[in-house]
């Protein structure tokens, strides 16, 4: 069964500094990996995904993520954080060709960008 | 740009009452998902439709929960005899069947409070 870990409940970073939100995963086959962001009292917004190809994936709002197969990681990064990036971030994984409950979310990491 | 919509956004009910939520997916999306999210947690899969067929149900989904998607467009989630433990955010997502690796797009959610 698939699983996702986000080892940090909270990440604090100063505005203008680079940020990293960590994610590790476990699947039997080829992973499809996703990052979503959630603002207070809102649904999840899709940021980016890795399906195949280049290990560095670029997404919305200047975010990018790097797929590392040997470390089973898919860390979210941004070169220069904004206060408006403060939100809850979820990593999710599903196995290629599996749907439904095989789309598993991590517990979330709260990002606080301090002015 | 019409995204996924959910109605109502908030619902307060007394224990033992029945509630029904509606989800309108993005119009060309064939797949529709329901998730439940409690405070500080990632979304948990409840059920999934492809067109009008309900293909999977989570073991989390008790007999008090039922979902329908009668014409393959909008969906409803009904909770009968609500319990305080049902208090959560109920999220709906939709995805196309081809081209995006089942990238799910979420609605704003319905927040249920059971008193």
mmCIF file with all atom_site columns, C-alpha atoms in Angstrom:
data_model
loop_
_atom_site.group_PDB
_atom_site.id
_atom_site.type_symbol
_atom_site.label_atom_id
_atom_site.label_alt_id
_atom_site.label_comp_id
_atom_site.label_asym_id
_atom_site.label_entity_id
_atom_site.label_seq_id
_atom_site.pdbx_PDB_ins_code
_atom_site.Cartn_x
_atom_site.Cartn_y
_atom_site.Cartn_z
_atom_site.occupancy
_atom_site.B_iso_or_equiv
_atom_site.pdbx_formal_charge
_atom_site.auth_seq_id
_atom_site.auth_comp_id
_atom_site.auth_asym_id
_atom_site.auth_atom_id
_atom_site.pdbx_PDB_model_num
ATOM 1   C CA . UNK A 1 1   ? 0.000   0.000  0.000   1.00 0.00 ? 1   UNK A CA 1
ATOM 2   C CA . UNK A 1 2   ? 1.103   3.520  -0.694  1.00 0.00 ? 2   UNK A CA 1
ATOM 3   C CA . UNK A 1 3   ? 2.162   5.881  2.066   1.00 0.00 ? 3   UNK A CA 1
ATOM 4   C CA . UNK A 1 4   ? 3.452   9.411  2.357   1.00 0.00 ? 4   UNK A CA 1
ATOM 5   C CA . UNK A 1 5   ? 5.457   11.003 5.125   1.00 0.00 ? 5   UNK A CA 1
ATOM 6   C CA . UNK A 1 6   ? 5.991   14.672 5.728   1.00 0.00 ? 6   UNK A CA 1
ATOM 7   C CA . UNK A 1 7   ? 8.490   14.663 8.579   1.00 0.00 ? 7   UNK A CA 1
ATOM 8   C CA . UNK A 1 8   ? 8.010   18.280 9.601   1.00 0.00 ? 8   UNK A CA 1
ATOM 9   C CA . UNK A 1 9   ? 4.740   19.518 11.067  1.00 0.00 ? 9   UNK A CA 1
ATOM 10  C CA . UNK A 1 10  ? 5.901   23.102 10.772  1.00 0.00 ? 10  UNK A CA 1
ATOM 11  C CA . UNK A 1 11  ? 8.499   24.951 8.716   1.00 0.00 ? 11  UNK A CA 1
ATOM 12  C CA . UNK A 1 12  ? 9.431   28.544 9.476   1.00 0.00 ? 12  UNK A CA 1
ATOM 13  C CA . UNK A 1 13  ? 11.409  30.634 7.029   1.00 0.00 ? 13  UNK A CA 1
ATOM 14  C CA . UNK A 1 14  ? 12.183  34.318 6.653   1.00 0.00 ? 14  UNK A CA 1
ATOM 15  C CA . UNK A 1 15  ? 10.777  36.164 3.676   1.00 0.00 ? 15  UNK A CA 1
ATOM 16  C CA . UNK A 1 16  ? 13.239  36.155 0.802   1.00 0.00 ? 16  UNK A CA 1
ATOM 17  C CA . UNK A 1 17  ? 15.011  33.019 1.970   1.00 0.00 ? 17  UNK A CA 1
ATOM 18  C CA . UNK A 1 18  ? 14.770  29.693 0.156   1.00 0.00 ? 18  UNK A CA 1
ATOM 19  C CA . UNK A 1 19  ? 12.273  27.186 1.490   1.00 0.00 ? 19  UNK A CA 1
ATOM 20  C CA . UNK A 1 20  ? 12.065  23.409 1.450   1.00 0.00 ? 20  UNK A CA 1
ATOM 21  C CA . UNK A 1 21  ? 9.122   21.271 2.505   1.00 0.00 ? 21  UNK A CA 1
ATOM 22  C CA . UNK A 1 22  ? 10.034  17.610 2.724   1.00 0.00 ? 22  UNK A CA 1
ATOM 23  C CA . UNK A 1 23  ? 8.140   14.566 1.495   1.00 0.00 ? 23  UNK A CA 1
ATOM 24  C CA . UNK A 1 24  ? 9.047   10.903 1.319   1.00 0.00 ? 24  UNK A CA 1
ATOM 25  C CA . UNK A 1 25  ? 6.865   8.179  -0.113  1.00 0.00 ? 25  UNK A CA 1
ATOM 26  C CA . UNK A 1 26  ? 6.433   4.443  -0.442  1.00 0.00 ? 26  UNK A CA 1
ATOM 27  C CA . UNK A 1 27  ? 4.834   2.663  -3.386  1.00 0.00 ? 27  UNK A CA 1
ATOM 28  C CA . UNK A 1 28  ? 5.236   -0.735 -4.979  1.00 0.00 ? 28  UNK A CA 1
ATOM 29  C CA . UNK A 1 29  ? 5.465   0.444  -8.553  1.00 0.00 ? 29  UNK A CA 1
ATOM 30  C CA . UNK A 1 30  ? 6.091   3.701  -10.352 1.00 0.00 ? 30  UNK A CA 1
ATOM 31  C CA . UNK A 1 31  ? 4.961   6.729  -8.350  1.00 0.00 ? 31  UNK A CA 1
ATOM 32  C CA . UNK A 1 32  ? 2.952   9.661  -9.474  1.00 0.00 ? 32  UNK A CA 1
ATOM 33  C CA . UNK A 1 33  ? 3.675   12.467 -7.006  1.00 0.00 ? 33  UNK A CA 1
ATOM 34  C CA . UNK A 1 34  ? 1.753   15.647 -6.312  1.00 0.00 ? 34  UNK A CA 1
ATOM 35  C CA . UNK A 1 35  ? 1.942   18.764 -4.164  1.00 0.00 ? 35  UNK A CA 1
ATOM 36  C CA . UNK A 1 36  ? -1.108  20.706 -3.073  1.00 0.00 ? 36  UNK A CA 1
ATOM 37  C CA . UNK A 1 37  ? -1.465  23.870 -1.007  1.00 0.00 ? 37  UNK A CA 1
ATOM 38  C CA . UNK A 1 38  ? -4.359  24.701 1.294   1.00 0.00 ? 38  UNK A CA 1
ATOM 39  C CA . UNK A 1 39  ? -5.194  28.157 2.581   1.00 0.00 ? 39  UNK A CA 1
ATOM 40  C CA . UNK A 1 40  ? -7.435  28.567 5.660   1.00 0.00 ? 40  UNK A CA 1
ATOM 41  C CA . UNK A 1 41  ? -11.002 27.340 5.145   1.00 0.00 ? 41  UNK A CA 1
ATOM 42  C CA . UNK A 1 42  ? -10.287 26.555 1.511   1.00 0.00 ? 42  UNK A CA 1
ATOM 43  C CA . UNK A 1 43  ? -9.974  23.449 -0.599  1.00 0.00 ? 43  UNK A CA 1
ATOM 44  C CA . UNK A 1 44  ? -6.676  22.163 -1.895  1.00 0.00 ? 44  UNK A CA 1
ATOM 45  C CA . UNK A 1 45  ? -4.991  23.866 -4.830  1.00 0.00 ? 45  UNK A CA 1
ATOM 46  C CA . UNK A 1 46  ? -2.811  21.860 -7.182  1.00 0.00 ? 46  UNK A CA 1
ATOM 47  C CA . UNK A 1 47  ? 0.797   23.083 -7.344  1.00 0.00 ? 47  UNK A CA 1
ATOM 48  C CA . UNK A 1 48  ? 2.745   20.552 -9.376  1.00 0.00 ? 48  UNK A CA 1
ATOM 49  C CA . UNK A 1 49  ? 3.210   16.885 -10.161 1.00 0.00 ? 49  UNK A CA 1
ATOM 50  C CA . UNK A 1 50  ? 5.839   14.393 -11.206 1.00 0.00 ? 50  UNK A CA 1
ATOM 51  C CA . UNK A 1 51  ? 4.818   11.678 -13.632 1.00 0.00 ? 51  UNK A CA 1
ATOM 52  C CA . UNK A 1 52  ? 7.912   10.850 -15.607 1.00 0.00 ? 52  UNK A CA 1
ATOM 53  C CA . UNK A 1 53  ? 10.858  12.544 -17.245 1.00 0.00 ? 53  UNK A CA 1
ATOM 54  C CA . UNK A 1 54  ? 12.907  15.362 -15.772 1.00 0.00 ? 54  UNK A CA 1
ATOM 55  C CA . UNK A 1 55  ? 13.368  14.934 -12.039 1.00 0.00 ? 55  UNK A CA 1
ATOM 56  C CA . UNK A 1 56  ? 12.978  18.667 -11.443 1.00 0.00 ? 56  UNK A CA 1
ATOM 57  C CA . UNK A 1 57  ? 9.385   19.730 -11.846 1.00 0.00 ? 57  UNK A CA 1
ATOM 58  C CA . UNK A 1 58  ? 8.269   23.345 -11.985 1.00 0.00 ? 58  UNK A CA 1
ATOM 59  C CA . UNK A 1 59  ? 4.820   24.388 -10.884 1.00 0.00 ? 59  UNK A CA 1
ATOM 60  C CA . UNK A 1 60  ? 2.615   27.273 -9.901  1.00 0.00 ? 60  UNK A CA 1
ATOM 61  C CA . UNK A 1 61  ? 3.680   30.370 -7.940  1.00 0.00 ? 61  UNK A CA 1
ATOM 62  C CA . UNK A 1 62  ? 7.401   29.737 -8.456  1.00 0.00 ? 62  UNK A CA 1
ATOM 63  C CA . UNK A 1 63  ? 7.432   26.383 -6.677  1.00 0.00 ? 63  UNK A CA 1
ATOM 64  C CA . UNK A 1 64  ? 9.425   23.423 -7.869  1.00 0.00 ? 64  UNK A CA 1
ATOM 65  C CA . UNK A 1 65  ? 10.026  19.914 -6.616  1.00 0.00 ? 65  UNK A CA 1
ATOM 66  C CA . UNK A 1 66  ? 12.756  17.380 -7.134  1.00 0.00 ? 66  UNK A CA 1
ATOM 67  C CA . UNK A 1 67  ? 12.014  13.699 -7.547  1.00 0.00 ? 67  UNK A CA 1
ATOM 68  C CA . UNK A 1 68  ? 14.712  11.466 -6.092  1.00 0.00 ? 68  UNK A CA 1
ATOM 69  C CA . UNK A 1 69  ? 14.019  7.811  -6.746  1.00 0.00 ? 69  UNK A CA 1
ATOM 70  C CA . UNK A 1 70  ? 16.876  6.404  -4.674  1.00 0.00 ? 70  UNK A CA 1
ATOM 71  C CA . UNK A 1 71  ? 15.809  8.396  -1.621  1.00 0.00 ? 71  UNK A CA 1
ATOM 72  C CA . UNK A 1 72  ? 12.077  8.045  -2.403  1.00 0.00 ? 72  UNK A CA 1
ATOM 73  C CA . UNK A 1 73  ? 11.679  11.759 -1.860  1.00 0.00 ? 73  UNK A CA 1
ATOM 74  C CA . UNK A 1 74  ? 9.823   14.584 -3.543  1.00 0.00 ? 74  UNK A CA 1
ATOM 75  C CA . UNK A 1 75  ? 10.760  17.750 -1.690  1.00 0.00 ? 75  UNK A CA 1
ATOM 76  C CA . UNK A 1 76  ? 9.027   21.024 -2.501  1.00 0.00 ? 76  UNK A CA 1
ATOM 77  C CA . UNK A 1 77  ? 11.239  24.058 -2.947  1.00 0.00 ? 77  UNK A CA 1
ATOM 78  C CA . UNK A 1 78  ? 11.114  27.748 -3.712  1.00 0.00 ? 78  UNK A CA 1
ATOM 79  C CA . UNK A 1 79  ? 14.161  29.983 -4.144  1.00 0.00 ? 79  UNK A CA 1
ATOM 80  C CA . UNK A 1 80  ? 12.686  33.029 -2.397  1.00 0.00 ? 80  UNK A CA 1
ATOM 81  C CA . UNK A 1 81  ? 9.767   32.726 0.015   1.00 0.00 ? 81  UNK A CA 1
ATOM 82  C CA . UNK A 1 82  ? 6.911   35.209 0.213   1.00 0.00 ? 82  UNK A CA 1
ATOM 83  C CA . UNK A 1 83  ? 4.712   35.925 3.215   1.00 0.00 ? 83  UNK A CA 1
ATOM 84  C CA . UNK A 1 84  ? 1.762   34.941 1.024   1.00 0.00 ? 84  UNK A CA 1
ATOM 85  C CA . UNK A 1 85  ? 3.240   31.414 0.727   1.00 0.00 ? 85  UNK A CA 1
ATOM 86  C CA . UNK A 1 86  ? 2.231   30.784 4.337   1.00 0.00 ? 86  UNK A CA 1
ATOM 87  C CA . UNK A 1 87  ? -0.223  27.886 4.175   1.00 0.00 ? 87  UNK A CA 1
ATOM 88  C CA . UNK A 1 88  ? -0.612  24.148 4.674   1.00 0.00 ? 88  UNK A CA 1
ATOM 89  C CA . UNK A 1 89  ? 1.186   21.972 2.135   1.00 0.00 ? 89  UNK A CA 1
ATOM 90  C CA . UNK A 1 90  ? 0.271   18.393 1.298   1.00 0.00 ? 90  UNK A CA 1
ATOM 91  C CA . UNK A 1 91  ? 2.269   15.831 -0.607  1.00 0.00 ? 91  UNK A CA 1
ATOM 92  C CA . UNK A 1 92  ? 0.328   13.016 -2.269  1.00 0.00 ? 92  UNK A CA 1
ATOM 93  C CA . UNK A 1 93  ? 1.217   9.857  -4.144  1.00 0.00 ? 93  UNK A CA 1
ATOM 94  C CA . UNK A 1 94  ? -0.488  7.280  -6.231  1.00 0.00 ? 94  UNK A CA 1
ATOM 95  C CA . UNK A 1 95  ? 0.848   4.317  -8.062  1.00 0.00 ? 95  UNK A CA 1
ATOM 96  C CA . UNK A 1 96  ? 0.775   4.335  -11.828 1.00 0.00 ? 96  UNK A CA 1
ATOM 97  C CA . UNK A 1 97  ? -2.467  2.826  -13.136 1.00 0.00 ? 97  UNK A CA 1
ATOM 98  C CA . UNK A 1 98  ? -4.105  2.838  -9.710  1.00 0.00 ? 98  UNK A CA 1
ATOM 99  C CA . UNK A 1 99  ? -6.923  5.198  -8.827  1.00 0.00 ? 99  UNK A CA 1
ATOM 100 C CA . UNK A 1 100 ? -9.376  5.868  -6.079  1.00 0.00 ? 100 UNK A CA 1
ATOM 101 C CA . UNK A 1 101 ? -8.178  5.145  -2.591  1.00 0.00 ? 101 UNK A CA 1
ATOM 102 C CA . UNK A 1 102 ? -4.733  4.578  -3.916  1.00 0.00 ? 102 UNK A CA 1
ATOM 103 C CA . UNK A 1 103 ? -4.290  8.356  -4.000  1.00 0.00 ? 103 UNK A CA 1
ATOM 104 C CA . UNK A 1 104 ? -2.791  8.938  -0.566  1.00 0.00 ? 104 UNK A CA 1
ATOM 105 C CA . UNK A 1 105 ? -2.064  12.253 1.111   1.00 0.00 ? 105 UNK A CA 1
ATOM 106 C CA . UNK A 1 106 ? 0.543   13.040 3.690   1.00 0.00 ? 106 UNK A CA 1
ATOM 107 C CA . UNK A 1 107 ? -0.387  14.678 6.994   1.00 0.00 ? 107 UNK A CA 1
ATOM 108 C CA . UNK A 1 108 ? 0.604   18.137 5.829   1.00 0.00 ? 108 UNK A CA 1
ATOM 109 C CA . UNK A 1 109 ? 3.305   20.661 6.702   1.00 0.00 ? 109 UNK A CA 1
ATOM 110 C CA . UNK A 1 110 ? 2.426   24.148 7.870   1.00 0.00 ? 110 UNK A CA 1
ATOM 111 C CA . UNK A 1 111 ? 4.695   26.739 6.283   1.00 0.00 ? 111 UNK A CA 1
ATOM 112 C CA . UNK A 1 112 ? 5.091   30.094 7.980   1.00 0.00 ? 112 UNK A CA 1
ATOM 113 C CA . UNK A 1 113 ? 6.994   32.789 6.145   1.00 0.00 ? 113 UNK A CA 1
ATOM 114 C CA . UNK A 1 114 ? 8.007   35.545 8.504   1.00 0.00 ? 114 UNK A CA 1
ATOM 115 C CA . UNK A 1 115 ? 8.327   39.143 7.267   1.00 0.00 ? 115 UNK A CA 1
ATOM 116 C CA . UNK B 2 1   ? -12.802 29.469 -15.340 1.00 0.00 ? 1   UNK B CA 1
ATOM 117 C CA . UNK B 2 2   ? -15.309 27.229 -13.574 1.00 0.00 ? 2   UNK B CA 1
ATOM 118 C CA . UNK B 2 3   ? -13.746 24.976 -11.020 1.00 0.00 ? 3   UNK B CA 1
ATOM 119 C CA . UNK B 2 4   ? -15.258 22.404 -8.707  1.00 0.00 ? 4   UNK B CA 1
ATOM 120 C CA . UNK B 2 5   ? -18.104 23.821 -6.638  1.00 0.00 ? 5   UNK B CA 1
ATOM 121 C CA . UNK B 2 6   ? -19.629 22.501 -3.448  1.00 0.00 ? 6   UNK B CA 1
ATOM 122 C CA . UNK B 2 7   ? -22.818 23.362 -1.642  1.00 0.00 ? 7   UNK B CA 1
ATOM 123 C CA . UNK B 2 8   ? -23.348 24.258 1.109   1.00 0.00 ? 8   UNK B CA 1
ATOM 124 C CA . UNK B 2 9   ? -20.042 25.670 2.315   1.00 0.00 ? 9   UNK B CA 1
ATOM 125 C CA . UNK B 2 10  ? -21.030 25.254 5.943   1.00 0.00 ? 10  UNK B CA 1
ATOM 126 C CA . UNK B 2 11  ? -23.569 23.015 7.623   1.00 0.00 ? 11  UNK B CA 1
ATOM 127 C CA . UNK B 2 12  ? -24.447 22.875 11.305  1.00 0.00 ? 12  UNK B CA 1
ATOM 128 C CA . UNK B 2 13  ? -26.732 20.081 12.364  1.00 0.00 ? 13  UNK B CA 1
ATOM 129 C CA . UNK B 2 14  ? -27.840 18.270 15.461  1.00 0.00 ? 14  UNK B CA 1
ATOM 130 C CA . UNK B 2 15  ? -26.767 14.744 16.201  1.00 0.00 ? 15  UNK B CA 1
ATOM 131 C CA . UNK B 2 16  ? -29.112 12.242 14.623  1.00 0.00 ? 16  UNK B CA 1
ATOM 132 C CA . UNK B 2 17  ? -30.152 14.436 11.707  1.00 0.00 ? 17  UNK B CA 1
ATOM 133 C CA . UNK B 2 18  ? -29.482 13.615 8.062   1.00 0.00 ? 18  UNK B CA 1
ATOM 134 C CA . UNK B 2 19  ? -27.415 15.919 5.870   1.00 0.00 ? 19  UNK B CA 1
ATOM 135 C CA . UNK B 2 20  ? -26.736 16.015 2.136   1.00 0.00 ? 20  UNK B CA 1
ATOM 136 C CA . UNK B 2 21  ? -23.904 17.749 0.330   1.00 0.00 ? 21  UNK B CA 1
ATOM 137 C CA . UNK B 2 22  ? -23.614 18.495 -3.357  1.00 0.00 ? 22  UNK B CA 1
ATOM 138 C CA . UNK B 2 23  ? -20.580 18.624 -5.605  1.00 0.00 ? 23  UNK B CA 1
ATOM 139 C CA . UNK B 2 24  ? -20.456 19.965 -9.152  1.00 0.00 ? 24  UNK B CA 1
ATOM 140 C CA . UNK B 2 25  ? -17.234 18.865 -10.858 1.00 0.00 ? 25  UNK B CA 1
ATOM 141 C CA . UNK B 2 26  ? -15.422 20.543 -13.706 1.00 0.00 ? 26  UNK B CA 1
ATOM 142 C CA . UNK B 2 27  ? -17.685 19.838 -16.655 1.00 0.00 ? 27  UNK B CA 1
ATOM 143 C CA . UNK B 2 28  ? -15.419 17.660 -18.789 1.00 0.00 ? 28  UNK B CA 1
ATOM 144 C CA . UNK B 2 29  ? -14.104 15.606 -15.882 1.00 0.00 ? 29  UNK B CA 1
ATOM 145 C CA . UNK B 2 30  ? -15.255 11.993 -15.712 1.00 0.00 ? 30  UNK B CA 1
ATOM 146 C CA . UNK B 2 31  ? -13.846 11.089 -12.317 1.00 0.00 ? 31  UNK B CA 1
ATOM 147 C CA . UNK B 2 32  ? -15.214 12.451 -9.061  1.00 0.00 ? 32  UNK B CA 1
ATOM 148 C CA . UNK B 2 33  ? -13.870 11.874 -5.567  1.00 0.00 ? 33  UNK B CA 1
ATOM 149 C CA . UNK B 2 34  ? -15.065 12.534 -2.039  1.00 0.00 ? 34  UNK B CA 1
ATOM 150 C CA . UNK B 2 35  ? -12.645 13.029 0.837   1.00 0.00 ? 35  UNK B CA 1
ATOM 151 C CA . UNK B 2 36  ? -12.972 13.832 4.510   1.00 0.00 ? 36  UNK B CA 1
ATOM 152 C CA . UNK B 2 37  ? -10.468 16.093 6.237   1.00 0.00 ? 37  UNK B CA 1
ATOM 153 C CA . UNK B 2 38  ? -10.244 16.664 9.953   1.00 0.00 ? 38  UNK B CA 1
ATOM 154 C CA . UNK B 2 39  ? -8.293  19.462 11.559  1.00 0.00 ? 39  UNK B CA 1
ATOM 155 C CA . UNK B 2 40  ? -4.558  19.108 11.117  1.00 0.00 ? 40  UNK B CA 1
ATOM 156 C CA . UNK B 2 41  ? -4.814  16.061 8.899   1.00 0.00 ? 41  UNK B CA 1
ATOM 157 C CA . UNK B 2 42  ? -4.547  15.315 5.233   1.00 0.00 ? 42  UNK B CA 1
ATOM 158 C CA . UNK B 2 43  ? -7.639  14.376 3.237   1.00 0.00 ? 43  UNK B CA 1
ATOM 159 C CA . UNK B 2 44  ? -8.845  10.805 3.630   1.00 0.00 ? 44  UNK B CA 1
ATOM 160 C CA . UNK B 2 45  ? -10.407 9.060  0.675   1.00 0.00 ? 45  UNK B CA 1
ATOM 161 C CA . UNK B 2 46  ? -14.097 8.184  0.994   1.00 0.00 ? 46  UNK B CA 1
ATOM 162 C CA . UNK B 2 47  ? -15.333 7.184  -2.432  1.00 0.00 ? 47  UNK B CA 1
ATOM 163 C CA . UNK B 2 48  ? -14.755 7.593  -6.141  1.00 0.00 ? 48  UNK B CA 1
ATOM 164 C CA . UNK B 2 49  ? -16.899 7.635  -9.273  1.00 0.00 ? 49  UNK B CA 1
ATOM 165 C CA . UNK B 2 50  ? -16.080 7.242  -12.897 1.00 0.00 ? 50  UNK B CA 1
ATOM 166 C CA . UNK B 2 51  ? -19.021 8.741  -14.724 1.00 0.00 ? 51  UNK B CA 1
ATOM 167 C CA . UNK B 2 52  ? -22.080 7.426  -12.843 1.00 0.00 ? 52  UNK B CA 1
ATOM 168 C CA . UNK B 2 53  ? -20.414 4.272  -11.556 1.00 0.00 ? 53  UNK B CA 1
ATOM 169 C CA . UNK B 2 54  ? -19.189 4.205  -7.982  1.00 0.00 ? 54  UNK B CA 1
ATOM 170 C CA . UNK B 2 55  ? -15.981 2.234  -8.348  1.00 0.00 ? 55  UNK B CA 1
ATOM 171 C CA . UNK B 2 56  ? -14.494 2.312  -4.867  1.00 0.00 ? 56  UNK B CA 1
ATOM 172 C CA . UNK B 2 57  ? -15.566 2.927  -1.313  1.00 0.00 ? 57  UNK B CA 1
ATOM 173 C CA . UNK B 2 58  ? -13.233 3.296  1.611   1.00 0.00 ? 58  UNK B CA 1
ATOM 174 C CA . UNK B 2 59  ? -13.617 1.058  4.605   1.00 0.00 ? 59  UNK B CA 1
ATOM 175 C CA . UNK B 2 60  ? -13.921 4.360  6.489   1.00 0.00 ? 60  UNK B CA 1
ATOM 176 C CA . UNK B 2 61  ? -17.296 4.836  4.837   1.00 0.00 ? 61  UNK B CA 1
ATOM 177 C CA . UNK B 2 62  ? -19.880 3.411  7.227   1.00 0.00 ? 62  UNK B CA 1
ATOM 178 C CA . UNK B 2 63  ? -23.375 2.371  6.208   1.00 0.00 ? 63  UNK B CA 1
ATOM 179 C CA . UNK B 2 64  ? -24.621 5.793  7.272   1.00 0.00 ? 64  UNK B CA 1
ATOM 180 C CA . UNK B 2 65  ? -22.788 7.348  4.339   1.00 0.00 ? 65  UNK B CA 1
ATOM 181 C CA . UNK B 2 66  ? -24.056 7.104  0.786   1.00 0.00 ? 66  UNK B CA 1
ATOM 182 C CA . UNK B 2 67  ? -22.945 8.835  -2.377  1.00 0.00 ? 67  UNK B CA 1
ATOM 183 C CA . UNK B 2 68  ? -24.525 9.083  -5.790  1.00 0.00 ? 68  UNK B CA 1
ATOM 184 C CA . UNK B 2 69  ? -23.699 10.509 -9.162  1.00 0.00 ? 69  UNK B CA 1
ATOM 185 C CA . UNK B 2 70  ? -26.867 9.691  -11.070 1.00 0.00 ? 70  UNK B CA 1
ATOM 186 C CA . UNK B 2 71  ? -26.119 11.258 -14.444 1.00 0.00 ? 71  UNK B CA 1
ATOM 187 C CA . UNK B 2 72  ? -22.386 11.279 -14.299 1.00 0.00 ? 72  UNK B CA 1
ATOM 188 C CA . UNK B 2 73  ? -22.305 14.991 -13.599 1.00 0.00 ? 73  UNK B CA 1
ATOM 189 C CA . UNK B 2 74  ? -22.960 16.322 -10.092 1.00 0.00 ? 74  UNK B CA 1
ATOM 190 C CA . UNK B 2 75  ? -22.686 14.121 -7.038  1.00 0.00 ? 75  UNK B CA 1
ATOM 191 C CA . UNK B 2 76  ? -24.322 14.048 -3.637  1.00 0.00 ? 76  UNK B CA 1
ATOM 192 C CA . UNK B 2 77  ? -22.981 12.721 -0.351  1.00 0.00 ? 77  UNK B CA 1
ATOM 193 C CA . UNK B 2 78  ? -25.553 11.928 2.306   1.00 0.00 ? 78  UNK B CA 1
ATOM 194 C CA . UNK B 2 79  ? -24.829 11.205 5.938   1.00 0.00 ? 79  UNK B CA 1
ATOM 195 C CA . UNK B 2 80  ? -27.678 9.655  7.881   1.00 0.00 ? 80  UNK B CA 1
ATOM 196 C CA . UNK B 2 81  ? -28.063 9.840  11.665  1.00 0.00 ? 81  UNK B CA 1
ATOM 197 C CA . UNK B 2 82  ? -25.102 12.155 12.032  1.00 0.00 ? 82  UNK B CA 1
ATOM 198 C CA . UNK B 2 83  ? -22.713 11.706 14.940  1.00 0.00 ? 83  UNK B CA 1
ATOM 199 C CA . UNK B 2 84  ? -20.354 14.216 16.492  1.00 0.00 ? 84  UNK B CA 1
ATOM 200 C CA . UNK B 2 85  ? -17.458 12.279 15.009  1.00 0.00 ? 85  UNK B CA 1
ATOM 201 C CA . UNK B 2 86  ? -18.732 13.151 11.548  1.00 0.00 ? 86  UNK B CA 1
ATOM 202 C CA . UNK B 2 87  ? -17.718 16.777 12.100  1.00 0.00 ? 87  UNK B CA 1
ATOM 203 C CA . UNK B 2 88  ? -15.115 17.488 9.437   1.00 0.00 ? 88  UNK B CA 1
ATOM 204 C CA . UNK B 2 89  ? -14.467 19.199 6.135   1.00 0.00 ? 89  UNK B CA 1
ATOM 205 C CA . UNK B 2 90  ? -15.866 17.191 3.228   1.00 0.00 ? 90  UNK B CA 1
ATOM 206 C CA . UNK B 2 91  ? -13.934 17.773 0.042   1.00 0.00 ? 91  UNK B CA 1
ATOM 207 C CA . UNK B 2 92  ? -14.889 16.914 -3.483  1.00 0.00 ? 92  UNK B CA 1
ATOM 208 C CA . UNK B 2 93  ? -12.407 16.626 -6.341  1.00 0.00 ? 93  UNK B CA 1
ATOM 209 C CA . UNK B 2 94  ? -12.645 15.832 -10.011 1.00 0.00 ? 94  UNK B CA 1
ATOM 210 C CA . UNK B 2 95  ? -10.201 14.734 -12.668 1.00 0.00 ? 95  UNK B CA 1
ATOM 211 C CA . UNK B 2 96  ? -10.225 13.913 -16.359 1.00 0.00 ? 96  UNK B CA 1
ATOM 212 C CA . UNK B 2 97  ? -9.589  10.352 -17.458 1.00 0.00 ? 97  UNK B CA 1
ATOM 213 C CA . UNK B 2 98  ? -6.791  11.124 -19.863 1.00 0.00 ? 98  UNK B CA 1
ATOM 214 C CA . UNK B 2 99  ? -3.891  13.474 -20.298 1.00 0.00 ? 99  UNK B CA 1
ATOM 215 C CA . UNK B 2 100 ? -3.217  14.659 -16.766 1.00 0.00 ? 100 UNK B CA 1
ATOM 216 C CA . UNK B 2 101 ? -2.414  11.443 -14.904 1.00 0.00 ? 101 UNK B CA 1
ATOM 217 C CA . UNK B 2 102 ? -5.538  11.837 -12.807 1.00 0.00 ? 102 UNK B CA 1
ATOM 218 C CA . UNK B 2 103 ? -4.579  15.214 -11.402 1.00 0.00 ? 103 UNK B CA 1
ATOM 219 C CA . UNK B 2 104 ? -7.387  16.020 -9.002  1.00 0.00 ? 104 UNK B CA 1
ATOM 220 C CA . UNK B 2 105 ? -8.861  19.484 -8.709  1.00 0.00 ? 105 UNK B CA 1
ATOM 221 C CA . UNK B 2 106 ? -10.589 20.236 -5.440  1.00 0.00 ? 106 UNK B CA 1
ATOM 222 C CA . UNK B 2 107 ? -13.622 22.230 -4.497  1.00 0.00 ? 107 UNK B CA 1
ATOM 223 C CA . UNK B 2 108 ? -13.705 24.593 -1.506  1.00 0.00 ? 108 UNK B CA 1
ATOM 224 C CA . UNK B 2 109 ? -15.232 21.958 0.754   1.00 0.00 ? 109 UNK B CA 1
ATOM 225 C CA . UNK B 2 110 ? -18.272 21.706 2.993   1.00 0.00 ? 110 UNK B CA 1
ATOM 226 C CA . UNK B 2 111 ? -17.560 22.134 6.677   1.00 0.00 ? 111 UNK B CA 1
ATOM 227 C CA . UNK B 2 112 ? -19.906 20.007 8.760   1.00 0.00 ? 112 UNK B CA 1
ATOM 228 C CA . UNK B 2 113 ? -20.433 20.644 12.452  1.00 0.00 ? 113 UNK B CA 1
ATOM 229 C CA . UNK B 2 114 ? -22.524 18.145 14.376  1.00 0.00 ? 114 UNK B CA 1
ATOM 230 C CA . UNK B 2 115 ? -23.735 19.428 17.728  1.00 0.00 ? 115 UNK B CA 1
#
